[in-house]
XYZ file of C-alpha atoms in Angstrom:
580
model
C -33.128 271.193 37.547
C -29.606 271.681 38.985
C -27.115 272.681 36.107
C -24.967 270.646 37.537
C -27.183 267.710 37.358
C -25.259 264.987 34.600
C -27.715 264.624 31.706
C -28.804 261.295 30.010
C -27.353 260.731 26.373
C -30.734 259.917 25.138
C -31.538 264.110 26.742
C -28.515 265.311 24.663
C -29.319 263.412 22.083
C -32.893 265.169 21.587
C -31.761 268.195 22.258
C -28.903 268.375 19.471
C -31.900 267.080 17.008
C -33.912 270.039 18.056
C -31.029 272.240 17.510
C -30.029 270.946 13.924
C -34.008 271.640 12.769
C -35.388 268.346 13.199
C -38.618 268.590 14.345
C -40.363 265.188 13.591
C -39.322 261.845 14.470
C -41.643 259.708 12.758
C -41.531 257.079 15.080
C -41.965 252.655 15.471
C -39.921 251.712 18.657
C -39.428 248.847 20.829
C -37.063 248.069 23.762
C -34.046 249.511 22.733
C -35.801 253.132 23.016
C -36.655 252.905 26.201
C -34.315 256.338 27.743
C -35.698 258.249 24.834
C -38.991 257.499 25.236
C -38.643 258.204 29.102
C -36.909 261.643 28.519
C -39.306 262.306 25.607
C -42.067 262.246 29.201
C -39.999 264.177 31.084
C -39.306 266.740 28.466
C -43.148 267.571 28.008
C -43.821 267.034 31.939
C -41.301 270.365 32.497
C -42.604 272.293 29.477
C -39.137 271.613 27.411
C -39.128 271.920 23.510
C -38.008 268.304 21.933
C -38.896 266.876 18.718
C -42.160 265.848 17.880
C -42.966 261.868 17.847
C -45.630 260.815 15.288
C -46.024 257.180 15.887
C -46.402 254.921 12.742
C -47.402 251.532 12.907
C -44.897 250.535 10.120
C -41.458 251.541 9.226
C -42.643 251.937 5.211
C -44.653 254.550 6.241
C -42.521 256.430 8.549
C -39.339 256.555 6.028
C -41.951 257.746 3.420
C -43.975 260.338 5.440
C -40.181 261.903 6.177
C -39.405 261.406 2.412
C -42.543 263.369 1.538
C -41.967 266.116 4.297
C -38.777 266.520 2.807
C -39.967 267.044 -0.787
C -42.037 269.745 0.225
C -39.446 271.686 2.809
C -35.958 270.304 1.563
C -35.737 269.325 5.382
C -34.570 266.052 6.106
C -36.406 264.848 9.328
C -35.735 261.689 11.764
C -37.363 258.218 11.248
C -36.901 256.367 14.502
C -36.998 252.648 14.314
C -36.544 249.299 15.975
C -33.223 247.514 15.799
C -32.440 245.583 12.927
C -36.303 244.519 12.558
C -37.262 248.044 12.057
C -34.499 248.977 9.498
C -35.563 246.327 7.466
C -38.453 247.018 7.256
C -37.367 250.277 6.429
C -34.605 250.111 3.513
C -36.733 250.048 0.630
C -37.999 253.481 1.538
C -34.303 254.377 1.914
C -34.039 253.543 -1.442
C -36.717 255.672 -2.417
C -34.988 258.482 -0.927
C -31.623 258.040 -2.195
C -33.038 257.706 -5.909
C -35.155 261.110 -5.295
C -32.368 262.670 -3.358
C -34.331 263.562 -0.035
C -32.834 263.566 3.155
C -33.745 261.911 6.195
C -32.039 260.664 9.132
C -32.925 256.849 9.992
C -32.168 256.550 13.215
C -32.187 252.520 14.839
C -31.724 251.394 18.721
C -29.055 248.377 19.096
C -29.544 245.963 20.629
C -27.480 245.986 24.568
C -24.633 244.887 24.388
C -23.480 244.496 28.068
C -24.774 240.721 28.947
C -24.713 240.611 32.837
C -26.135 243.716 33.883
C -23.036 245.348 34.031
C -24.420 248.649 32.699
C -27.302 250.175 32.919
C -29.602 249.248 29.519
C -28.112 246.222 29.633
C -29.718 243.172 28.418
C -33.157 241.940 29.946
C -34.971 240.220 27.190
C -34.910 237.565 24.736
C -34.722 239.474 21.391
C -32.069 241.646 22.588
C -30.101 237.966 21.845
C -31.316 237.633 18.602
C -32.171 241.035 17.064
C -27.887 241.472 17.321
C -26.694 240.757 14.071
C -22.860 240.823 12.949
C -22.959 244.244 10.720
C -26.954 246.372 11.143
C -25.564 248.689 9.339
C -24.684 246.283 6.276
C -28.577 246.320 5.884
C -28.644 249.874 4.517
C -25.318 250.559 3.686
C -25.684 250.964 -0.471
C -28.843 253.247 0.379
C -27.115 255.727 2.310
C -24.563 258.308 2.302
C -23.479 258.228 5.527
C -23.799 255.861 8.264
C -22.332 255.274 12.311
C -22.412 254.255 15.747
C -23.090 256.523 18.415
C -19.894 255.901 20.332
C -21.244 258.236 23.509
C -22.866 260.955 25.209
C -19.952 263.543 25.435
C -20.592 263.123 21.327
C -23.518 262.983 20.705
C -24.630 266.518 19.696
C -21.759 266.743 16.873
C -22.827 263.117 15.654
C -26.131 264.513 15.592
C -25.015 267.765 13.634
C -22.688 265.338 11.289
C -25.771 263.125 10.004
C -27.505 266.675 9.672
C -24.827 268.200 7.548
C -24.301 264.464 5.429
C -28.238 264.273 4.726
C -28.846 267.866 3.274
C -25.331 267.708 1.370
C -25.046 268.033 -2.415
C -26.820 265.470 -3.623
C -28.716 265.316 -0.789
C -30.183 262.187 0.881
C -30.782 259.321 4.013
C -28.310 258.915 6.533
C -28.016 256.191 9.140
C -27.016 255.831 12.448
C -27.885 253.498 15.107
C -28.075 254.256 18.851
C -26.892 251.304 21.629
C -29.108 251.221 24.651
C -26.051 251.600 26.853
C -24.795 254.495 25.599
C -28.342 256.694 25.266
C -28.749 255.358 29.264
C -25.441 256.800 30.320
C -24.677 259.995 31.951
C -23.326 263.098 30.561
C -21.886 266.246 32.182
C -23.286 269.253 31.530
C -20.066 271.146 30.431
C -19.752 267.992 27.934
C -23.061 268.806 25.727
C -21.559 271.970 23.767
C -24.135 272.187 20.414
C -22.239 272.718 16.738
C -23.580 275.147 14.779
C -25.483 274.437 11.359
C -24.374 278.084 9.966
C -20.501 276.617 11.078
C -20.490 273.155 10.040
C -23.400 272.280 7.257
C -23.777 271.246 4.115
C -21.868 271.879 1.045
C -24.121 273.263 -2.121
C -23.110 272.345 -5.959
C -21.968 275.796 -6.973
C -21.955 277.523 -10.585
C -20.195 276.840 -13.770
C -17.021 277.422 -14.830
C -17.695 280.671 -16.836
C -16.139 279.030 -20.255
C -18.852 276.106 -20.000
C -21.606 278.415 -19.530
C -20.797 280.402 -22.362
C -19.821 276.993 -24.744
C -23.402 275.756 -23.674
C -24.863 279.139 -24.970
C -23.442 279.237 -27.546
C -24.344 275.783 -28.598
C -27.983 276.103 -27.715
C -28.041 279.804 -30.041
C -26.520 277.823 -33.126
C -28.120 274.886 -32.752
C -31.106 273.632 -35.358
C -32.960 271.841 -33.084
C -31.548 271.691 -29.538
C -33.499 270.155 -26.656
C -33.166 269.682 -22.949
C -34.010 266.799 -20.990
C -34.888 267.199 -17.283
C -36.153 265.408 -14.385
C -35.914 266.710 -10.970
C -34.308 270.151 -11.713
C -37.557 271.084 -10.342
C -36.643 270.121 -6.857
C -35.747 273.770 -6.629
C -38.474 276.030 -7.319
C -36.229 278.801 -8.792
C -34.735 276.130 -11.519
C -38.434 275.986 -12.859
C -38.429 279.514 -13.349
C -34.945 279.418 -15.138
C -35.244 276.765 -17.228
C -38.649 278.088 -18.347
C -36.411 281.448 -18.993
C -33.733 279.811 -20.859
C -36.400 277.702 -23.184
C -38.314 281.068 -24.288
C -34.823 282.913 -24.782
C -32.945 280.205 -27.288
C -36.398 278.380 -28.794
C -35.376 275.176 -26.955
C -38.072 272.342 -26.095
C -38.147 270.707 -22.379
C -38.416 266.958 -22.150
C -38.876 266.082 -18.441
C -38.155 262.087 -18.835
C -39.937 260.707 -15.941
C -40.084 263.704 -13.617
C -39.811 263.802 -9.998
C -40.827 267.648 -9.975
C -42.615 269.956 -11.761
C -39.655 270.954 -13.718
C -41.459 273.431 -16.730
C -44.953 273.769 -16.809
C -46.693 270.834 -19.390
C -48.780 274.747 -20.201
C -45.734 275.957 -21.529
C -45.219 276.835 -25.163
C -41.720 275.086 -25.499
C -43.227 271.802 -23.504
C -41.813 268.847 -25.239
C -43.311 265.940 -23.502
C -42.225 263.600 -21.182
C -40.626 261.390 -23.626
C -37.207 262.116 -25.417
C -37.559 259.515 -27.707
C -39.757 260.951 -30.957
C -36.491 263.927 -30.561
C -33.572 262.177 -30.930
C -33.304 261.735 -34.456
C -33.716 265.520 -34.606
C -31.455 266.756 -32.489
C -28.239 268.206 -32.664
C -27.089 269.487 -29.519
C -28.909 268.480 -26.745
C -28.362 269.401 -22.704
C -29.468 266.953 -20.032
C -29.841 269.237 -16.642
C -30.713 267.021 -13.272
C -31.530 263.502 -14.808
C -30.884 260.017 -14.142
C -32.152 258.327 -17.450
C -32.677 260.544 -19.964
C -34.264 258.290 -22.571
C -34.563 254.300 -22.824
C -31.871 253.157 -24.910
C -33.676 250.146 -26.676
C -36.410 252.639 -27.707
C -33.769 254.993 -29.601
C -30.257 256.637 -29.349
C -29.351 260.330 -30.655
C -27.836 260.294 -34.029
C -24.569 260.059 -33.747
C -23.646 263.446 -34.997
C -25.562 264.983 -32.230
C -23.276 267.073 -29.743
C -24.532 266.787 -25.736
C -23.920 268.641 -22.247
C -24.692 267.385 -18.832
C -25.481 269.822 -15.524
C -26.370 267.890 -12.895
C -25.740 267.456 -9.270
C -24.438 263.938 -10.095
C -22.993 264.188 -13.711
C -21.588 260.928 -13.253
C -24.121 259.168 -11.158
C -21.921 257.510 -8.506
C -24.875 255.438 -6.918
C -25.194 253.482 -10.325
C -22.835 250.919 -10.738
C -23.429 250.963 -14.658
C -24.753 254.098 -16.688
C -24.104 254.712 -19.786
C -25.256 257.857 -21.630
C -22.568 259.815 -23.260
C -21.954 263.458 -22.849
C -19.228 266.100 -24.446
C -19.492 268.310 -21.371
C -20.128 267.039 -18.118
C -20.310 269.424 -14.691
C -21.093 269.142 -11.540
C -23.552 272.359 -10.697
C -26.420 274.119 -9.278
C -29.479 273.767 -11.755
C -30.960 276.890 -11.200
C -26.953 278.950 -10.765
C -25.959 276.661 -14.074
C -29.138 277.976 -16.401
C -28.952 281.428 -14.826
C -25.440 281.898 -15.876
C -25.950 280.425 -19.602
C -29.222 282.577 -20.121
C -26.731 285.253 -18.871
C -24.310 283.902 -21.159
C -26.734 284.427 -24.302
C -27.955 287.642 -23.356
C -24.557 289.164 -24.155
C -23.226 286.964 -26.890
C -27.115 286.734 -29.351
C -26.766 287.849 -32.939
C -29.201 289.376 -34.218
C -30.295 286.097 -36.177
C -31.243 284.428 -32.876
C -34.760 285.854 -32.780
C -35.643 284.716 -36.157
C -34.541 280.710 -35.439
C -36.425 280.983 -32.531
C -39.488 281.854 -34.442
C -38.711 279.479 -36.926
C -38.760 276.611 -34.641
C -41.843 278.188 -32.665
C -44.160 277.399 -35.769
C -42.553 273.878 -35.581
C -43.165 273.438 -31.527
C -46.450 275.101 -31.794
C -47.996 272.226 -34.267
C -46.008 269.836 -32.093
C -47.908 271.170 -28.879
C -51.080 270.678 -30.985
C -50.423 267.538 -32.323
C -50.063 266.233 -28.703
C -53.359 268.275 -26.928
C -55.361 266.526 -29.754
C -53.861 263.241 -29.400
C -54.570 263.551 -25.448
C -58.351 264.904 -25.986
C -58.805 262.277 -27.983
C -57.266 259.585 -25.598
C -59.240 260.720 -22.396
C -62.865 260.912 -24.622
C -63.940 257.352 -24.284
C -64.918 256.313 -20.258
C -64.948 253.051 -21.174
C -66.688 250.260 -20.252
C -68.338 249.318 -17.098
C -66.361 246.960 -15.096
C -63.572 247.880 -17.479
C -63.040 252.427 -16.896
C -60.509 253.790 -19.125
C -57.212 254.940 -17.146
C -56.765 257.625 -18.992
C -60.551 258.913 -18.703
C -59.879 258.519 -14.888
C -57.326 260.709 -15.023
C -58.628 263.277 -17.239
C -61.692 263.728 -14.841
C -59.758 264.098 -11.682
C -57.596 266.788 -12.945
C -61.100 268.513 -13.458
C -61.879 268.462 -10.338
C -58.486 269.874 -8.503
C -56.930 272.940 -7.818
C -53.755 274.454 -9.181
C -52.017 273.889 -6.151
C -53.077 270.778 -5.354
C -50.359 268.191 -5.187
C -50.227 264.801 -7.125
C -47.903 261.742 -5.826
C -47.540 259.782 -8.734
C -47.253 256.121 -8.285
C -49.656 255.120 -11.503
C -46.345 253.026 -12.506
C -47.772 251.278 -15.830
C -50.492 254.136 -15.404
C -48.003 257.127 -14.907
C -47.852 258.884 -17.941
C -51.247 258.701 -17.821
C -51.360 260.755 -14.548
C -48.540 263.060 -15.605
C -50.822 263.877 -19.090
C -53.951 263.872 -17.341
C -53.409 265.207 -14.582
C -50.566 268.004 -15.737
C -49.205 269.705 -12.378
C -48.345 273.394 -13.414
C -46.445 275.019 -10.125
C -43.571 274.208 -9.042
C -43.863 271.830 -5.755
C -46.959 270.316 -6.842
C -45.525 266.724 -8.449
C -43.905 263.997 -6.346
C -42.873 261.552 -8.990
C -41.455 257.913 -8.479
C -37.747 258.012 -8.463
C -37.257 254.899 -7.216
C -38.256 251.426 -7.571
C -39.999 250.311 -4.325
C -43.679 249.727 -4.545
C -45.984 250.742 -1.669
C -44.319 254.811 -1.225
C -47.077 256.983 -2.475
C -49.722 256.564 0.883
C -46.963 257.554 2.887
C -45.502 260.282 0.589
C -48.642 261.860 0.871
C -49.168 261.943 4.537
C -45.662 263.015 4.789
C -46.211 266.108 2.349
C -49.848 266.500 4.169
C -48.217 266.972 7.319
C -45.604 269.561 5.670
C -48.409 271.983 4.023
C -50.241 271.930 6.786
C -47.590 273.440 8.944
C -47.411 275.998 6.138
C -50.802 277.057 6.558
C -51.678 275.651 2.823
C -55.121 274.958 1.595
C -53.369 272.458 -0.912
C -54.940 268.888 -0.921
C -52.646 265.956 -1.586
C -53.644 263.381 -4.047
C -51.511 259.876 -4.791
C -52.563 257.657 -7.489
C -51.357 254.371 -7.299
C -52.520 250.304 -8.725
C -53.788 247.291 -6.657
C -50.496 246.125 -6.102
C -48.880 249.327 -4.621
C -51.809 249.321 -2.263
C -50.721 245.823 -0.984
C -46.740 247.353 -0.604
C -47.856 250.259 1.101
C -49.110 248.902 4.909
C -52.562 250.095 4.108
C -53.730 249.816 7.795
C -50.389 251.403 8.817
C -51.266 254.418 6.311
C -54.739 254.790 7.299
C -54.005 254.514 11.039
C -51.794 257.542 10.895
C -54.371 259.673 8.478
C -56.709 259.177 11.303
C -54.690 259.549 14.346
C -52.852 262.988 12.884
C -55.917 264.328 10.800
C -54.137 264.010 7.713
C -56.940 264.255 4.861
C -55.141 262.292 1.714
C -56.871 261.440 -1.247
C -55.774 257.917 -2.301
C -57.003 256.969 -5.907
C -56.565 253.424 -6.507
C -56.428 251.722 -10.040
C -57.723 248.512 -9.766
C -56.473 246.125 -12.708
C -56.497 243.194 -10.862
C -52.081 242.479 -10.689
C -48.989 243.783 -11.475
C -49.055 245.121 -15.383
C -45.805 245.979 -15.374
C -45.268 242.410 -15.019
C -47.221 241.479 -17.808
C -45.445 243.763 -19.960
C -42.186 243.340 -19.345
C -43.064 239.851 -20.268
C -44.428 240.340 -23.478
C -41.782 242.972 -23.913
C -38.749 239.959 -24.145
C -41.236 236.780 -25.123
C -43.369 238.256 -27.215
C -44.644 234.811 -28.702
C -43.724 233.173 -25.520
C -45.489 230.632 -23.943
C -46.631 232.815 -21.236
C -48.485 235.111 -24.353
C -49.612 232.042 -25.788
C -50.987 230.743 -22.488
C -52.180 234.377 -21.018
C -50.575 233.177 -17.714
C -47.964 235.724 -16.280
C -48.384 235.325 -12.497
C -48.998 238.688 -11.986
C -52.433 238.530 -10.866
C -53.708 238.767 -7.557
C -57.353 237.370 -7.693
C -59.931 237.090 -4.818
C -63.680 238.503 -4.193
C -64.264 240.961 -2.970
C -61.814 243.097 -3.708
C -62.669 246.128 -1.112
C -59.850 247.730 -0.493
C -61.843 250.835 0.401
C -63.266 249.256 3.387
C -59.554 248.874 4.819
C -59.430 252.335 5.095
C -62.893 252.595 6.079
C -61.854 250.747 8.914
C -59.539 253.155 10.054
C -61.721 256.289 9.429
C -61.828 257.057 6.080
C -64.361 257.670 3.566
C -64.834 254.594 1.154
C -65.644 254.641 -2.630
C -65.969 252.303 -5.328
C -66.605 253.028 -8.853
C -67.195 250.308 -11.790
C -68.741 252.552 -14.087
C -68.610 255.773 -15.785
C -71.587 257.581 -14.136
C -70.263 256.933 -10.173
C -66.830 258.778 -10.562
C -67.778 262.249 -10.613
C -69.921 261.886 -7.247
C -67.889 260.013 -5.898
C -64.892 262.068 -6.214
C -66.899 264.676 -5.167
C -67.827 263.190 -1.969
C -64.056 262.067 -1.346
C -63.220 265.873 -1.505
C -66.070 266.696 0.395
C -65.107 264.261 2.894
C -61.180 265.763 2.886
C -62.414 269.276 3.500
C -63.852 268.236 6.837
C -60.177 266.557 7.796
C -60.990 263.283 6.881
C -58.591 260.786 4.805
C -60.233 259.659 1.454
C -59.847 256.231 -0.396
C -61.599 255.862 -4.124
C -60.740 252.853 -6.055
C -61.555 252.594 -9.531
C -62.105 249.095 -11.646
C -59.942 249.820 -14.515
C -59.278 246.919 -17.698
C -58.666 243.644 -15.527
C -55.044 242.151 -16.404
């Protein structure tokens, strides 16, 4: 090619991604993509690197595959979609992303907006007339933290490098920007596609603490009777496991993780306290929350009042919540893994002598705690239950049997969860995606994203998500299945089959609990019909079916899912659990 030669936006504009580190764009596009997808052929008809495309045949799998890429790398990826159709259909995985704090770039074509052929891209089709509404990005604006217009060519590698920088910035998360067909369909000059350097302009990181917090939390956690911490995604960063694992052993502190995202301490750990906060709060004195959105449920208990309190997080104040309302003493903006580093620091050169004795003290105290809790879980997972009718927890228990250490779990069990996080304890770090957020339907896609990410790392590790009947229906089933087929991507989806939405049911009886709705058993929360063979949608896209009603089938047929995933080949076991 003549270096002379002006260059299509759409060219620059894969090329910046490519220098920036995106190497996916997980990809559902229509009309308005039309220069990409040309220069996307061109670029692999002269041997050029560009970005990756892995076609999905739904947006809610796209935005989750890059939101489960991302929790295995910490790279945010692109999601390329159609106009405001495709973002639609895409913002509840944004908000998926922004609650686990995992960047992505969503990336949308707009619809022409030259009407007589005055440009070229202009405007040759019926929807481009309709799919033009007054504000796109209004669509995703309180699910992103950064959002624009590519203006033009001449900018489009530092717009590219801006969303880059935005995405991965302390706390990180989705971006948006949307790309006009006129402008990717316009010519550049060479001289005018200068790249900006990552190293030069990226992200800010949260940073350490000021030294006199680090040693007031020390010192707090040393005197304290019975101090606790309460975590959720510190674990997002593997070397914050390994501190706050440090930091629980040094000052005899139990380690709450409160609906966890991450494996934030190993459940195998001695100074474990559980995944609820609740049964500590009347005990507590001083208490540190480190990386956590909602440290306990209010209604359920509040710390005595008494009780003194620190907050680390990235978000101390959690800016994308309109209303919070947990109060702290101390609150700072910091680096997990810097912030625990510097207390244990902190207490290695102001301990008394006394300090090893109160840990040992409480030790006695945690150990028949951690007892207490292993019985109470042996005894829960000991019944199968009945046929037609398999015990959750049972479920659960058995499948943890049967994985590997290193395995990873996508949680989506919702009124199931702490059953998966108890039954199915993840011990590494990087081995739990948890639900953050509150749109149904992520875990399928999770999982293929994450799939996609080990095996570029050369990892053995399977991926498992466990999810209900009515996550399956959220997720695009055919659109996951499709994908695990097309890319070789061998998930194991586990499906709990109760018939509806329990968390409907619950929350129900929760307010009205003599309610007419009790009295009547009618919630609306079931979603009937025979046969129920959800395995045989993804059967029909490749992958290997099971169904199991009763105790004696799980075992196999787990064992033949696994089987079937260590030739390549996606999985699907449902399980008949208690009907609603």
């Amino acid at each position: 090619m003549n270096t002379n030669t002006p260059l299509t936006t759409a060219r620059v504009f894969l090329d910046g991604l490519r220098e920036v580190g995106i190497d996916w764009l997980f990809c559902n596009l229509g009309t308005d993509h039309v220069t990409l997808i040309d220069e996307l052929a061109l670029a692999e008809q002269e041997g050029r690197p560009m970005p990756k495309v892995l076609l999905c045949p739904h947006e809610n799998v796209a935005i989750h595959m890059a939101g489960g890429y991302a929790a295995i790398t910490g790279r945010g990826q692109g999601v390329m979609v159609h106009v405001d159709a495709g973002t639609a259909n895409a913002v509840m995985g944004l908000h998926n992303l922004l609650r686990a704090r995992l960047p992505a770039l969503l990336m949308a074509g707009k619809a022409p907006f030259a009407l007589h052929g005055e440009l070229p891209g202009a405007r040759d089709n019926y929807v481009h007339y309709v799919q033009d509404p007054f504000d796109i990005a209004s669509l995703v604006r309180p699910y992103v933290r950064w959002e624009y217009n590519l203006p033009s060519g001449r900018v489009a590698k530092e717009v590219v490098r801006r969303a880059h920088t935005l995405m991965h910035n302390e706390p990180p998360g989705p971006v948006y920007l949307t790309l006009p067909r006129e402008v990717l369909a316009e010519s550049v000059p060479v001289e005018a596609t200068r790249g900006f350097s990552v190293d030069r302009y990226g992200s800010g990181q949260a940073g350490a603490l000021p030294d006199a917090v680090a040693r007031q939390i020390a010192r707090s956690l040393m005197q304290s009777n019975c101090p606790l911490i309460v975590t959720a995604y510190a674990g997002r960063k593997p070397e914050a496991v390994a501190a706050l694992s440090e930091l629980a052993e040094l000052c005899g502190v139990a380690v709450v993780t409160h609906n966890p995202h991450h494996v934030c301490i190993s459940p195998d750990h001695r100074w474990f306290g559980g995944f609820d906060a609740g049964p500590w709060l009347k005990e507590v004195d001083f208490g540190l929350l480190v990386d956590v959105d909602v440290p306990w449920l209010p209604q359920a208990g509040e710390p005595l009042a008494q009780s003194r309190w620190a907050h680390i997080d990235v978000d101390p104040i959690k800016t994308d919540f309109p209303m919070w309302g947990f109060a702290t003493d101390v609150r700072q903006q910091a680096d997990a893994a810097t912030a625990l580093r510097q207390i244990i620091a902190a207490v290695h050169d102001m301990a008394d002598p006394g300090l090893g004795q109160r840990v040992a003290q409480r030790q006695d105290a945690m150990a028949q705690r951690q007892q207490q809790r292993l019985s109470r879980l042996h005894a829960q997972a000991a019944d199968p239950g009945p046929v037609g009718a398999l015990n959750p927890v049972w479920v659960c228990a058995q499948i943890h049997a049967a994985l590997k250490p290193e395995d990873v779990i996508v949680n989506e069990g919702i009124r199931n969860s702490p059953h998966v996080l108890q039954h199915i304890p993840r011990t590494l770090p990087g081995t739990l995606i948890g639900a953050a957020g509150g749109g149904l339907g992520y875990s399928a896609g999770m999982a293929l994203g994450a799939s996609l990410a080990l095996r570029e790392q050369g990892s053995k590790a399977r991926v498992v998500h466990v999810e209900g009947d009515g996550g399956f229906h959220f997720s695009t089933p055919t659109a996951v299945y499709a994908v695990a087929q097309q890319y070789q991507l061998p998930i194991l989806s586990v499906v709990l089959d109760n018939g509806g939405w329990q968390a409907v049911k619950e929350a129900v009886v929760r307010m009205h609990p003599n309610g007419a709705s009790v009295q009547t058993n009618q919630f609306h929360a079931r979603v009937g019909g025979e046969p129920r063979a959800f395995e045989q949608v993804a059967a029909a896209f490749g992958a290997h079916p099971e169904r199991v009603t009763q105790a004696d089938q799980l075992r196999p047929a787990l064992q033949r899912c696994l089987l079937a995933m260590d030739r390549g080949q996606a999985a699907m076991l449902v399980v008949q659990i208690q009907p609603l």
